[in-house]
Coordinates of C-alpha atoms in Angstrom, one line a residue:
X20 CA 86.7 97.3 138.8
X21 CA 85.5 95.3 135.8
X22 CA 82.9 92.6 136.3
X23 CA 82.9 91.1 132.9
X24 CA 84.7 91.9 129.7
X25 CA 82.6 93.6 127.0
X26 CA 84.3 94.7 123.8
X27 CA 83.1 95.9 120.3
X28 CA 85.8 95.6 117.6
X29 CA 85.9 98.0 114.7
X30 CA 88.5 98.2 112.0
X31 CA 90.4 101.5 112.4
X32 CA 93.8 102.9 111.3
X33 CA 96.3 102.5 114.1
X34 CA 99.4 103.8 112.5
X35 CA 100.2 107.0 114.4
X36 CA 103.6 108.6 115.0
X37 CA 105.1 107.8 118.4
X38 CA 104.8 110.3 121.2
X39 CA 106.5 108.0 123.6
X40 CA 109.1 105.2 122.9
X41 CA 107.0 102.1 123.4
X42 CA 108.6 99.6 121.0
X43 CA 111.8 99.1 119.1
X44 CA 111.6 101.7 116.4
X45 CA 109.3 103.7 118.6
X46 CA 106.0 102.2 117.5
X47 CA 104.1 99.2 116.3
X48 CA 105.4 99.7 112.8
X49 CA 109.1 99.8 114.1
X50 CA 109.8 102.6 111.6
X51 CA 111.6 105.1 113.9
X52 CA 109.5 108.0 112.6
X53 CA 108.9 110.7 115.2
X54 CA 107.5 114.3 115.5
X55 CA 110.4 115.5 117.7
X56 CA 113.6 117.1 116.8
X57 CA 116.9 115.6 118.0
X58 CA 119.8 117.6 119.3
X59 CA 122.1 118.9 116.6
X60 CA 125.0 119.3 118.9
X61 CA 125.7 116.9 121.7
X62 CA 128.5 118.5 123.7
X63 CA 126.5 121.5 124.7
X64 CA 123.2 119.7 125.1
X65 CA 123.8 117.0 127.7
X66 CA 120.7 117.1 129.9
X67 CA 121.9 114.8 132.7
X68 CA 124.2 111.9 133.4
X69 CA 124.1 109.3 136.2
X70 CA 127.0 107.2 137.2
X71 CA 125.3 105.1 140.0
X72 CA 122.9 102.9 138.0
X73 CA 123.0 99.2 138.5
X74 CA 126.0 97.7 136.8
X75 CA 125.3 96.5 133.2
X76 CA 127.6 94.5 130.8
X77 CA 126.0 96.2 127.8
X78 CA 123.5 99.0 126.9
X79 CA 119.9 97.9 126.8
X80 CA 116.8 99.2 125.1
X81 CA 115.0 102.3 126.5
X82 CA 111.2 102.6 126.6
X83 CA 109.3 105.7 127.8
X84 CA 106.0 107.1 128.7
X85 CA 105.5 110.8 129.4
X86 CA 108.1 111.9 132.1
X87 CA 109.7 108.5 132.8
X88 CA 111.6 105.7 131.1
X89 CA 112.6 102.1 131.8
X90 CA 115.6 100.1 130.9
X91 CA 117.4 96.9 131.9
X92 CA 120.7 96.6 133.8
X93 CA 122.0 93.1 133.2
X94 CA 125.1 91.3 134.6
X95 CA 126.5 87.8 134.3
X96 CA 128.3 87.6 137.6
X97 CA 127.9 86.1 140.2
X98 CA 124.8 84.9 138.4
X99 CA 123.0 86.0 135.2
X100 CA 120.5 88.5 136.4
X101 CA 118.6 91.5 135.1
X102 CA 117.2 94.4 137.1
X103 CA 114.6 96.9 135.7
X104 CA 115.2 100.6 136.5
X105 CA 112.6 103.3 136.0
X106 CA 114.0 106.8 136.0
X107 CA 112.9 110.4 135.4
X108 CA 113.3 111.4 131.8
X109 CA 114.0 114.9 132.8
X110 CA 116.6 114.4 135.6
X111 CA 117.7 110.8 135.5
X112 CA 116.8 110.2 139.1
X113 CA 115.8 106.7 140.1
X114 CA 112.0 106.4 140.6
X115 CA 111.9 102.6 141.3
X116 CA 113.7 99.4 140.5
X117 CA 112.4 95.8 140.3
X118 CA 114.1 92.4 140.4
X119 CA 111.2 90.2 141.3
X120 CA 113.4 87.4 142.8
X121 CA 117.1 86.7 143.1
X122 CA 117.5 84.7 139.9
X123 CA 115.1 86.5 137.6
X124 CA 116.5 87.9 134.4
X125 CA 114.2 90.8 133.6
X126 CA 114.4 92.6 130.3
X127 CA 112.2 95.6 129.5
X128 CA 110.1 95.0 126.4
X129 CA 107.7 98.0 126.2
X130 CA 106.0 100.8 128.1
X131 CA 102.8 102.8 127.9
X132 CA 100.4 104.4 130.3
X133 CA 98.9 101.0 131.1
X134 CA 102.1 99.3 132.4
X135 CA 105.8 98.8 132.1
X136 CA 106.2 95.4 130.4
X137 CA 109.1 93.2 131.3
X138 CA 110.0 89.7 130.3
X139 CA 111.7 87.2 132.7
X140 CA 114.2 85.4 130.5
X141 CA 114.7 82.8 133.3
X142 CA 111.1 81.6 133.3
X143 CA 109.8 82.8 129.9
X144 CA 107.1 84.9 131.6
X145 CA 105.7 88.4 130.8
X146 CA 105.0 90.7 133.7
X147 CA 103.1 94.0 133.7
X148 CA 104.4 96.4 136.3
X149 CA 102.7 99.5 137.6
X150 CA 104.5 102.5 136.2
X151 CA 104.1 104.5 139.4
X152 CA 106.0 102.1 141.7
X153 CA 107.1 99.0 139.8
X154 CA 104.8 96.6 141.7
X155 CA 103.5 93.6 139.8
X156 CA 100.1 94.3 138.1
X157 CA 99.8 90.8 136.6
X158 CA 101.8 87.8 135.4
X159 CA 101.0 86.5 131.9
X160 CA 98.7 83.5 131.9
X161 CA 100.8 81.8 129.2
X162 CA 104.5 81.7 128.8
X163 CA 106.3 83.7 126.1
X164 CA 109.6 82.6 124.5
X165 CA 111.0 86.1 124.0
X166 CA 114.3 87.8 124.5
X167 CA 113.8 91.3 125.7
X168 CA 117.4 92.4 125.1
X169 CA 116.7 92.4 121.4
X170 CA 113.0 92.0 120.9
X171 CA 109.7 93.1 122.4
X172 CA 106.0 93.3 122.1
X173 CA 103.4 95.0 119.9
X174 CA 100.2 96.6 121.2
X175 CA 96.8 95.9 119.8
X176 CA 94.3 98.8 119.3
X177 CA 93.1 98.7 122.9
X178 CA 96.6 98.3 124.3
X179 CA 96.7 94.5 124.7
X180 CA 100.3 93.2 124.3
X181 CA 101.0 90.9 121.4
X182 CA 104.2 88.8 121.5
X183 CA 105.8 85.4 120.9
X184 CA 104.1 82.4 122.4
X185 CA 105.8 79.6 124.3
X186 CA 106.6 77.5 121.2
X187 CA 107.9 77.9 117.7
X188 CA 104.6 76.4 116.6
X189 CA 101.2 76.1 118.2
X190 CA 101.1 78.6 119.8
X191 CA 103.9 80.7 118.3
X192 CA 102.2 84.1 118.8
X193 CA 99.8 85.2 121.6
X194 CA 97.7 88.2 122.6
X195 CA 97.2 88.9 126.4
X196 CA 94.6 91.0 128.1
X197 CA 96.2 94.3 129.2
X198 CA 94.2 94.4 132.4
X199 CA 94.9 90.9 133.8
X200 CA 97.3 89.1 131.5
X201 CA 94.7 86.4 130.5
X202 CA 95.0 84.8 127.1
X203 CA 93.0 86.5 124.3
X204 CA 94.1 84.4 121.4
X205 CA 96.9 82.3 119.9
X206 CA 98.3 81.8 116.4
X207 CA 100.0 78.5 115.3
X208 CA 102.4 79.4 112.4
X209 CA 105.9 78.1 112.4
X210 CA 108.8 80.4 113.6
X211 CA 112.1 79.7 112.0
X212 CA 114.3 80.5 115.0
X213 CA 113.1 81.3 118.5
X214 CA 113.0 83.7 120.2
X215 CA 113.1 85.8 117.1
X216 CA 110.5 88.6 117.1
X217 CA 110.3 89.4 113.5
X218 CA 106.8 90.9 113.5
X219 CA 105.2 94.4 113.2
X220 CA 101.7 95.8 113.1
X221 CA 99.8 98.2 110.8
X222 CA 96.1 99.0 111.3
X223 CA 94.8 95.7 112.7
X224 CA 97.1 93.4 110.7
X225 CA 100.2 91.8 112.1
X226 CA 103.0 90.9 109.6
X227 CA 105.5 88.3 110.4
X228 CA 107.8 85.7 108.7
X229 CA 106.6 82.1 108.6
X230 CA 108.6 79.0 107.9
X231 CA 111.5 76.9 109.2
X232 CA 115.0 75.9 108.2
X233 CA 113.4 72.9 106.3
X234 CA 110.3 74.6 104.9
X235 CA 109.8 77.7 102.7
X236 CA 110.0 81.1 104.3
X237 CA 106.9 83.3 103.5
X238 CA 105.4 86.6 104.7
X239 CA 102.3 86.1 106.8
X240 CA 99.3 88.3 107.7
X241 CA 97.5 87.8 111.0
X242 CA 94.4 89.5 112.2
X243 CA 95.3 91.3 115.4
X244 CA 91.7 91.2 116.6
X245 CA 91.2 87.5 116.5
X246 CA 94.7 85.9 115.9
X247 CA 93.3 84.4 112.7
X248 CA 95.8 83.6 109.9
X249 CA 94.7 85.7 106.9
X250 CA 97.1 84.8 104.0
X251 CA 100.7 84.1 103.0
X252 CA 103.1 85.3 100.3
X253 CA 104.7 82.9 97.9
X254 CA 108.0 81.3 99.0
X255 CA 110.8 83.9 99.2
X256 CA 114.4 83.0 98.3
X257 CA 117.1 83.2 100.9
X258 CA 118.6 81.1 103.7
X259 CA 116.6 78.5 105.6
X260 CA 116.6 80.4 108.8
X261 CA 115.0 83.8 109.2
X262 CA 115.7 86.2 112.1
X263 CA 115.6 89.5 110.3
X264 CA 112.8 91.9 111.4
X265 CA 110.0 93.5 109.4
X266 CA 109.2 97.2 109.3
X267 CA 106.1 99.1 107.9
X268 CA 106.3 102.6 106.5
X269 CA 103.8 105.2 107.4
X270 CA 102.0 104.6 104.1
X271 CA 101.7 100.9 104.8
X272 CA 104.5 99.4 102.7
X273 CA 106.1 96.4 104.3
X274 CA 109.9 95.9 104.2
X275 CA 111.9 92.9 105.2
X276 CA 115.3 91.5 104.3
X277 CA 115.6 87.8 103.8
X278 CA 118.5 86.2 105.7
X279 CA 121.2 85.7 103.1
X280 CA 119.0 87.5 100.5
X281 CA 117.5 90.7 99.2
X282 CA 115.5 93.5 100.8
X283 CA 111.8 93.1 99.7
X284 CA 109.2 95.8 99.5
X285 CA 105.7 94.3 99.8
X286 CA 102.2 95.7 99.4
X287 CA 99.3 94.0 101.2
X288 CA 96.5 93.7 98.6
X289 CA 93.9 92.4 101.0
X290 CA 94.2 88.8 100.0
X291 CA 97.9 88.4 99.6
X292 CA 101.1 90.3 98.9
X293 CA 102.5 92.1 95.8
X294 CA 106.3 92.4 95.6
X295 CA 106.9 95.9 94.6
X296 CA 110.7 95.6 94.2
X297 CA 113.8 94.0 95.6
X298 CA 117.2 95.5 96.5
X299 CA 120.4 93.5 96.7
X300 CA 122.5 94.7 99.7
X301 CA 126.3 94.6 99.5
X302 CA 126.3 93.6 103.2
X303 CA 124.9 94.5 106.5
X304 CA 121.3 95.8 106.7
X305 CA 118.8 95.7 109.6
X306 CA 120.3 92.3 110.8
X307 CA 118.5 90.5 113.7
X308 CA 117.7 93.5 115.9
X309 CA 117.3 96.5 113.7
X310 CA 114.6 98.4 111.8
X311 CA 114.3 100.6 108.7
X312 CA 113.7 104.3 108.8
X313 CA 111.7 106.6 106.5
X314 CA 111.8 110.2 105.3
X315 CA 108.8 112.4 105.0
X316 CA 107.9 111.0 101.5
X317 CA 108.1 107.4 102.9
X318 CA 111.3 106.5 101.1
X319 CA 113.1 103.8 103.1
X320 CA 116.5 104.4 104.9
X321 CA 118.9 101.7 106.0
X322 CA 122.5 100.8 106.2
X323 CA 124.3 98.9 103.3
X324 CA 127.9 98.0 104.0
X325 CA 129.5 100.9 105.9
X326 CA 127.1 103.7 104.8
X327 CA 123.5 104.8 105.1
X328 CA 121.4 104.8 101.9
X329 CA 118.0 106.2 101.0
X330 CA 116.1 104.1 98.4
X331 CA 113.2 105.1 96.2
X332 CA 109.9 103.8 97.5
X333 CA 108.9 103.4 93.8
X334 CA 111.6 101.1 92.5
X335 CA 114.3 100.6 95.2
X336 CA 117.0 102.6 93.4
X337 CA 119.5 104.5 95.5
X338 CA 118.5 108.2 95.9
X339 CA 121.2 109.2 98.4
X340 CA 124.2 107.7 100.1
X341 CA 126.1 108.9 103.2
X342 CA 129.8 109.1 103.7
X343 CA 131.3 106.0 105.2
X344 CA 130.5 105.6 108.9
X345 CA 133.2 103.1 109.7
X346 CA 135.7 100.8 108.0
X347 CA 133.6 97.7 108.5
X348 CA 130.0 97.1 107.5
X349 CA 127.3 98.3 109.9
X350 CA 125.3 95.4 111.1
X351 CA 122.1 95.3 113.3
X352 CA 121.4 99.0 112.9
X353 CA 118.6 100.9 114.5
X354 CA 117.4 104.0 112.8
X355 CA 115.3 107.0 113.9
X356 CA 114.3 110.0 111.7
X357 CA 113.4 113.2 113.5
X358 CA 110.9 115.9 112.6
X359 CA 113.5 117.8 110.5
X360 CA 114.6 114.8 108.6
X361 CA 117.9 114.2 110.4
X362 CA 118.8 110.5 110.5
X363 CA 120.2 108.9 113.6
X364 CA 121.7 105.4 113.3
X365 CA 123.4 103.0 115.7
X366 CA 125.5 99.9 115.2
X367 CA 125.6 97.0 117.7
X368 CA 129.2 96.4 118.5
X369 CA 131.5 96.0 121.5
X370 CA 134.4 98.4 121.6
X371 CA 133.3 100.0 118.3
X372 CA 129.8 100.8 119.4
X373 CA 128.7 104.1 117.9
X374 CA 125.7 106.5 117.2
X375 CA 125.7 108.9 114.3
X376 CA 123.4 111.8 113.1
X377 CA 123.3 112.3 109.3
X378 CA 121.9 115.4 107.6
X379 CA 118.7 115.0 105.6
X380 CA 120.7 115.4 102.3
X381 CA 123.0 112.6 103.4
X382 CA 126.1 114.9 102.8
X383 CA 127.2 115.4 106.4
X384 CA 127.8 113.4 109.5
X385 CA 126.5 116.0 112.0
X386 CA 127.8 114.2 115.1
X387 CA 129.2 110.9 116.3
X388 CA 128.8 109.4 119.8
X389 CA 131.1 106.5 120.7
X390 CA 129.5 104.2 123.4
X391 CA 130.9 100.7 123.6
X392 CA 128.7 97.6 123.9
X393 CA 125.6 99.5 122.6
X394 CA 124.0 96.2 121.6
X395 CA 120.4 96.9 122.3
X396 CA 120.1 100.7 123.0
X397 CA 119.1 102.3 119.7
X398 CA 118.7 106.0 119.1
X399 CA 115.4 106.7 121.0
X400 CA 113.8 110.1 120.8
X401 CA 111.3 110.5 123.7
X402 CA 108.9 113.0 125.2
X403 CA 110.1 116.6 124.7
X404 CA 112.8 115.4 122.3
X405 CA 115.0 113.8 124.9
X406 CA 117.5 111.1 123.8
X407 CA 118.7 108.5 126.4
X408 CA 121.8 106.4 126.0
X409 CA 122.4 103.4 128.3
X410 CA 126.1 102.5 128.8
X411 CA 128.2 99.6 129.9
X412 CA 129.2 99.9 133.5
X413 CA 127.2 102.2 135.8
X414 CA 126.3 105.1 133.5
X415 CA 123.3 106.4 131.6
X416 CA 123.2 109.8 129.9
X417 CA 120.6 112.0 128.2
X418 CA 120.6 114.8 125.6
X419 CA 118.0 117.4 124.7
X420 CA 118.2 119.7 121.7
X421 CA 117.6 123.4 121.6
X422 CA 116.0 123.3 118.2
X423 CA 112.6 124.9 118.1
X424 CA 109.8 122.3 117.9
X425 CA 106.2 122.9 117.2
X426 CA 103.7 121.5 119.6
X427 CA 103.4 117.7 119.8
X428 CA 100.0 116.4 121.0
X429 CA 99.6 113.9 123.8
X430 CA 97.1 113.3 126.6
X431 CA 96.0 110.8 129.3
X432 CA 92.7 109.7 130.7
X433 CA 91.9 109.3 134.4
X434 CA 90.3 105.9 133.6
X435 CA 90.6 103.7 130.5
X436 CA 87.9 101.2 131.5
X437 CA 84.6 102.4 133.0
X438 CA 81.0 101.4 133.4
X439 CA 78.3 102.8 131.2
X440 CA 77.1 106.1 132.7
X441 CA 80.4 106.9 134.3
X442 CA 82.7 109.9 133.4
X443 CA 86.3 110.4 132.5
X444 CA 88.7 113.3 133.0
X445 CA 91.4 114.1 130.5
X446 CA 94.8 115.7 131.0
X447 CA 96.7 117.4 128.3
X448 CA 100.4 116.2 128.1
X449 CA 101.3 117.9 124.9
X450 CA 104.9 119.1 124.4
X451 CA 106.2 122.6 123.8
X452 CA 104.2 125.8 123.5
X453 CA 100.4 125.6 122.9
X454 CA 97.6 128.1 123.4
X455 CA 94.5 126.3 121.9
X456 CA 93.1 122.8 122.3
X457 CA 90.4 121.0 120.4
X458 CA 89.1 117.6 121.8
X459 CA 86.8 115.1 120.2
X460 CA 85.3 112.3 122.2
X461 CA 83.6 109.6 120.1
X462 CA 80.4 108.3 121.8
X463 CA 80.6 110.7 124.7
X464 CA 78.6 113.6 126.2
X465 CA 79.9 116.2 125.5
X466 CA 81.5 115.0 122.3
X467 CA 83.8 118.1 121.9
X468 CA 85.7 120.4 124.2
X469 CA 88.1 123.4 123.8
X470 CA 89.4 123.5 127.4
X471 CA 93.0 122.4 128.1
X472 CA 92.0 119.6 130.6
X473 CA 88.4 118.5 130.1
X474 CA 86.6 116.9 133.0
X475 CA 83.3 115.0 133.5
X476 CA 83.2 113.5 130.0
X477 CA 80.3 110.9 130.2
X478 CA 79.9 107.6 128.3
X479 CA 76.5 106.0 128.3
X480 CA 76.8 103.1 125.9
X481 CA 79.2 100.0 126.0
X482 CA 81.9 99.9 123.4
X483 CA 85.4 101.0 122.5
X484 CA 85.8 104.7 121.7
X485 CA 88.4 107.0 120.1
X486 CA 89.7 110.2 121.6
X487 CA 91.5 112.9 119.6
X488 CA 93.3 116.1 120.5
X489 CA 94.4 118.9 118.2
X490 CA 96.8 121.5 119.7
X491 CA 98.1 124.7 118.2
X492 CA 100.5 127.5 119.1
X493 CA 102.8 130.1 117.6
X494 CA 105.1 127.5 116.2
X495 CA 102.5 125.2 114.6
X496 CA 99.9 122.6 115.3
X497 CA 99.5 118.9 115.8
X498 CA 96.8 116.3 116.1
X499 CA 96.8 112.9 117.9
X500 CA 94.0 110.3 117.9
X501 CA 94.2 107.4 120.3
X502 CA 92.0 104.6 118.9
X503 CA 90.1 102.1 121.1
X504 CA 91.2 104.3 124.0
X505 CA 88.1 104.3 126.3
X506 CA 86.4 101.0 127.0
X507 CA 82.8 101.2 128.4
X508 CA 81.3 98.0 129.8
X509 CA 77.8 97.2 131.0
X510 CA 77.0 98.2 134.5
X511 CA 75.5 94.8 135.4
X512 CA 76.8 91.6 136.7
X513 CA 75.9 88.5 138.8
X514 CA 74.4 89.4 141.2
X515 CA 75.8 93.0 141.3
X516 CA 79.1 94.3 140.0
X517 CA 81.1 91.2 140.8
X518 CA 84.8 90.9 139.9
X519 CA 85.6 89.7 136.4
X520 CA 86.8 86.3 137.9
X521 CA 83.2 85.7 139.2
X522 CA 82.3 84.3 135.8
X523 CA 84.8 82.7 133.6
X524 CA 84.7 80.6 130.4
X525 CA 87.2 77.9 129.5
X526 CA 89.0 76.8 127.5
X527 CA 89.3 80.1 125.6
X528 CA 90.0 79.8 122.7
X529 CA 87.5 77.0 122.5
X530 CA 87.1 74.2 119.9
X531 CA 83.9 72.1 120.7
X532 CA 83.0 72.2 124.4
X533 CA 82.8 75.4 126.4
X534 CA 82.8 75.5 130.2
X535 CA 81.1 78.3 132.2
X536 CA 82.4 78.6 135.7
X537 CA 80.8 80.6 138.5
X538 CA 82.9 81.6 141.5
X539 CA 80.0 80.4 143.8
X540 CA 76.7 78.6 143.4
X541 CA 74.0 81.0 142.2
X542 CA 70.4 80.0 142.9
X543 CA 68.9 81.0 139.5
X544 CA 68.7 79.7 136.0
X545 CA 70.3 81.4 133.0
X546 CA 69.8 81.8 129.3
X547 CA 73.0 81.5 127.4
X548 CA 73.3 83.2 124.0
X549 CA 76.3 83.3 121.6
X550 CA 76.5 86.4 119.4
X551 CA 78.8 87.2 116.5
X552 CA 80.5 90.6 116.1
X553 CA 77.5 92.0 114.3
X554 CA 75.2 91.0 117.2
X555 CA 73.6 88.1 115.3
X556 CA 72.5 85.2 117.5
X557 CA 74.3 81.9 116.5
X558 CA 73.4 79.8 119.5
X559 CA 70.8 80.0 122.4
X560 CA 70.3 77.6 125.3
X561 CA 67.8 78.2 128.1
X562 CA 67.6 77.0 131.7
X563 CA 71.3 76.7 132.4
X564 CA 71.7 76.2 136.2
X565 CA 73.9 78.3 138.4
X566 CA 76.0 75.4 139.3
X567 CA 79.7 76.1 139.7
X568 CA 80.5 74.6 136.3
X569 CA 78.3 74.1 133.2
X570 CA 79.3 72.8 129.8
X571 CA 77.7 73.6 126.4
X572 CA 78.5 72.1 123.0
X573 CA 79.2 74.3 120.1
X574 CA 77.6 73.2 116.8
X575 CA 79.9 72.4 113.9
X576 CA 78.1 75.2 111.9
X577 CA 79.9 77.9 114.1
X578 CA 83.0 79.0 112.3
X579 CA 86.3 80.4 113.6
X580 CA 86.2 83.9 115.0
X581 CA 85.5 86.1 118.0
X582 CA 82.1 85.9 119.6
X583 CA 80.3 87.2 122.7
X584 CA 78.7 84.9 125.2
X585 CA 75.7 86.5 126.8
X586 CA 74.2 85.3 130.1
X587 CA 70.8 86.5 131.1
X588 CA 69.0 85.9 134.4
X589 CA 66.2 87.8 136.3
X590 CA 66.7 91.1 134.4
X591 CA 70.5 91.1 134.6
X592 CA 73.0 90.2 131.9
X593 CA 76.7 89.8 131.3
X594 CA 78.9 89.4 128.2
X595 CA 82.2 87.6 127.9
X596 CA 84.3 87.4 124.8
X597 CA 85.0 83.9 123.4
X598 CA 87.4 83.0 120.6
X599 CA 86.5 79.9 118.5
X600 CA 89.4 78.1 116.9
X601 CA 88.7 74.8 115.1

């Protein structure tokens, strides 16, 4: 329905607790923190089990949204192939499956209300699938060198996927438009080993490792809005390669273990990084595929050798240590911490594959679940507190605890992208018992509501707007704000509400020469204006013809960054975002 893309970017906090399992660790920060309680007893709390899934040689990652989840079923014979399954979170019943073509190797990499995201390992291509039926929504404009079995994507404030680029350098990281898969920006920094996905996101800053086996390894900050490199840390000691992931705590502290080195705790000071402390692991740690968990006070939790330890966020000293989980060190762990502080941890092993729940005081192993070849399926805690475990062979099983849980807020909009003057309906998807609802709609009319499912919420001005919902019941209350959630675009186009492809600019990002392409010859002249994010005019050219392709030169005085190209003709106007990279 969009004619042209109009976006206003504002810096907002985007570090909310996961309501759905959209990324490794449950969210952009990869910290495994959730508002749900996990089952304290497994034997009596199995929700369902299926034994007729597509065959898989190992357990793959699970991603969920509301009442459904996706996972990959991969096999190596007769050919290496991967099939995506989407199943009901509540019953395990198959809703749809997708293979794309006979030799595709599809790995699930993320899921939200916009799409189920899968990466084809055979062609290095990201696909967005419709969550209702698995049909292809779009194919990424640029390739991505990712490995979905272990790694996945992040989501920018408006839901755009951010992931590895096609190269270890230039471009090494990309952002794609969530609506059509077109390229939004690229970043050029070196990646030590591809397809390592060592990055995480907090607010609108991406943190990742930078460097190669022959150059220094540093921590890097990237602006998620523009792809601009912001700053680096000093060189960090350790091995030349770097595959280990990064994790951000809810309070914004960045944690990462250098390959062959220590665990570092960093603080972003706005122009660089302060090292708060380091911790020398005996062995193990997050490894290549894992994450770090956190308690309610933001103290980090991870494995060291064959145990789980909680470190002080202030100085890195050991606060608690669990009993031994196994004889050998636990490697490539994934950690989830539930609403009551129980810690769930997985290893990544063949015959010795295991999951454990550890009590908040670290004194008791509450349960142990042996599942072999659990390489990529970490302890995910999804909608309504449901845990799903994918298994080698044909099986998948799920558990749901009986522990009382206060309400957990969640909601969905009937439309995410609308024209100015149109309205949106909202549906409450909150979990557990609620009897009161308080909505806030930034930039809308009305701006508040107390009904369970508000309808007819009107937006009259272009921009990106937040929506928040507070729910309460007899067992407590909860609030969720979804930032950049509703996008309102101008209700004008050339000549009417043409499709977005009717007007395109290229290349985008642009260096010196910008092309403007019209889908057909338009018998009118245009005024072209380039605006920065504050609305200031930095370039204006009149009497541009409506020929199929026009070129304009960008002066050297225009710096790197995101701009809006405005086209005006006969009382109509359109805006298209343009990224300048020089």
